[in-house]
XYZ file of C-alpha atoms in Angstrom:
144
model
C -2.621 1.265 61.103
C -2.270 0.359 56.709
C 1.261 -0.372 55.951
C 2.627 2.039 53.226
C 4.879 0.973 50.880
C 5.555 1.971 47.478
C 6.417 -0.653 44.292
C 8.966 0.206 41.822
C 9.014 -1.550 38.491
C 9.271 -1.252 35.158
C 8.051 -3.587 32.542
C 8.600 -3.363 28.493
C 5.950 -4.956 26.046
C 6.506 -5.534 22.234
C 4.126 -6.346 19.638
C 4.773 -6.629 16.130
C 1.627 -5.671 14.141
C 1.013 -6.049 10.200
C -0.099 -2.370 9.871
C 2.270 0.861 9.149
C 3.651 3.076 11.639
C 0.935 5.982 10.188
C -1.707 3.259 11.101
C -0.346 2.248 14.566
C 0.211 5.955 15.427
C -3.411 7.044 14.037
C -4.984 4.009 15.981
C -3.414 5.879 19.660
C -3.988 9.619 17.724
C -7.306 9.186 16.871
C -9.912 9.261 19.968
C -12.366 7.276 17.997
C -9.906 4.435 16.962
C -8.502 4.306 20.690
C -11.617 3.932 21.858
C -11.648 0.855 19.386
C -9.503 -0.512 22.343
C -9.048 1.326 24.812
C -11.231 2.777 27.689
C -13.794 5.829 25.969
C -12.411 9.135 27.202
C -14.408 11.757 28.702
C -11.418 14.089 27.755
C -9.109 13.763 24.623
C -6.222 16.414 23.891
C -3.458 14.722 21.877
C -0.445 17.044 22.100
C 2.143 17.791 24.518
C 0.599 18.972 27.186
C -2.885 17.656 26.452
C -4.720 15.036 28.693
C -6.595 12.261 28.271
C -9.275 11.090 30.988
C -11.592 8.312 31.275
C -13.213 7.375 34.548
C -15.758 4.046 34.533
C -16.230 0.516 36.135
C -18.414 -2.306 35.977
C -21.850 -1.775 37.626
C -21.406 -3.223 41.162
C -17.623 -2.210 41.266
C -15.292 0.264 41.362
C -14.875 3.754 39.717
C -11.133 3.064 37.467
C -10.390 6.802 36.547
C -6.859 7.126 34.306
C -5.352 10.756 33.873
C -3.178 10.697 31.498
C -0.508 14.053 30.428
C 1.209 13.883 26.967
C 4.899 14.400 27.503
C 6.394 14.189 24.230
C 4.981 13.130 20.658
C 7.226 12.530 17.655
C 4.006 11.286 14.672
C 4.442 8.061 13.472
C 7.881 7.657 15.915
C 7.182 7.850 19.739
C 4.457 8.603 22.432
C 5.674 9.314 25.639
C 2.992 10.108 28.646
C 2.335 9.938 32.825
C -0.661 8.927 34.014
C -2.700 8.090 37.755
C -4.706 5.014 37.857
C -7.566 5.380 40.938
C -9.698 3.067 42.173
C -12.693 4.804 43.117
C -11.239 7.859 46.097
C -7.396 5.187 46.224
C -4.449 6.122 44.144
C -3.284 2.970 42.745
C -0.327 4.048 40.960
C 1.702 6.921 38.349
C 3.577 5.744 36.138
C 5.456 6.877 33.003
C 4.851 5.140 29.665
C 6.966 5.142 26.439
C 5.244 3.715 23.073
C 8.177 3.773 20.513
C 6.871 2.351 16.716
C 9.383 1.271 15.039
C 9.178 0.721 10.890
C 9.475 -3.189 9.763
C 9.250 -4.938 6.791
C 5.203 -5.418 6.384
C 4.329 -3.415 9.159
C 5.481 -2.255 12.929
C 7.044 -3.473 16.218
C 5.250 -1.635 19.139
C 7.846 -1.188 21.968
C 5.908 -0.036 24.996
C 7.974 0.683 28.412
C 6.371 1.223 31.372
C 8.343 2.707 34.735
C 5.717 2.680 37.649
C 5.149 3.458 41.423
C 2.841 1.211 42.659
C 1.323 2.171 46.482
C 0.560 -0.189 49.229
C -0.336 -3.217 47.403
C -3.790 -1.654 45.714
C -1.693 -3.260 42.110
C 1.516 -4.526 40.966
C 3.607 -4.580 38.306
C 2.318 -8.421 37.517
C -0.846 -7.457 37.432
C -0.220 -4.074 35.140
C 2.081 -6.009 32.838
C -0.671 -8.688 32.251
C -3.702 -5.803 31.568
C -0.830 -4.175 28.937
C -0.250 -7.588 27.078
C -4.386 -7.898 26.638
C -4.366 -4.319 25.718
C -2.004 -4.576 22.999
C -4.115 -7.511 22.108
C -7.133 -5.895 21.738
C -4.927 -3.325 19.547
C -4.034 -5.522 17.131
C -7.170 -6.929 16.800
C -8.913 -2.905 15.974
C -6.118 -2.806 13.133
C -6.552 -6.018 11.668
């Protein structure tokens, strides 16, 4: 019988990027600058209520799909959205993110705050906090 178990965590990220708030915001706004970065979406509706959906994997592994719901968007100030992370037909996690960009002298500090469930040990917090870091990375790299 598989052990069940479910992983609480939460994990906050900051970044401070030479680029405005406008820029930041566009670059998570914008489905052709997030895809700078971030996975290609099959499905891209930036508003509350909208979704965003990308499902993909390497050749030989497995299907990642993220399904994403926009819970609150203030432009230029917050992003706040839940998503599901699968792994091909096993639900990995849900979790509820919070991207606040906050105005600093030359450009913007990215506060990102993530408060997950993680089930039966298919990811962890560790792992998801290390894939965020590179991802905000790879961010800052699309705005230099």
């Amino acid at each position: 019988m598989t052990e069940r178990f479910v992983k609480h965590a939460t994990f906050v990220v900051e970044r401070i990027y030479a680029a405005s708030p406008a820029r930041v915001y566009q670059a998570w706004s914008d489905a052709n600058s997030k895809a700078k970065w971030f996975s290609k979406p099959e499905i891209f509706d930036f508003r509350v209520g909208g979704r965003e959906y990308s499902s993909g994997g390497p050749p030989e592994g497995p299907v990642f799909t993220y399904d994403a719901y926009y819970q609150e968007i203030v432009p230029e100030e917050r992003i706040v959205y839940s998503y599901s992370l699968d792994s091909d037909d096993i639900r990995m996690s849900v979790s509820i993110t919070t991207v606040e960009l906050i105005p600093t002298e030359g450009g913007t500090r990215l506060v990102f705050t993530e408060q997950g469930a993680f089930f039966d040990g298919h990811d962890s917090p560790e792992i998801r906090e290390h894939g965020t870091n590179e991802m905000l990375d790879t961010l800052g790299k699309s705005l230099e």
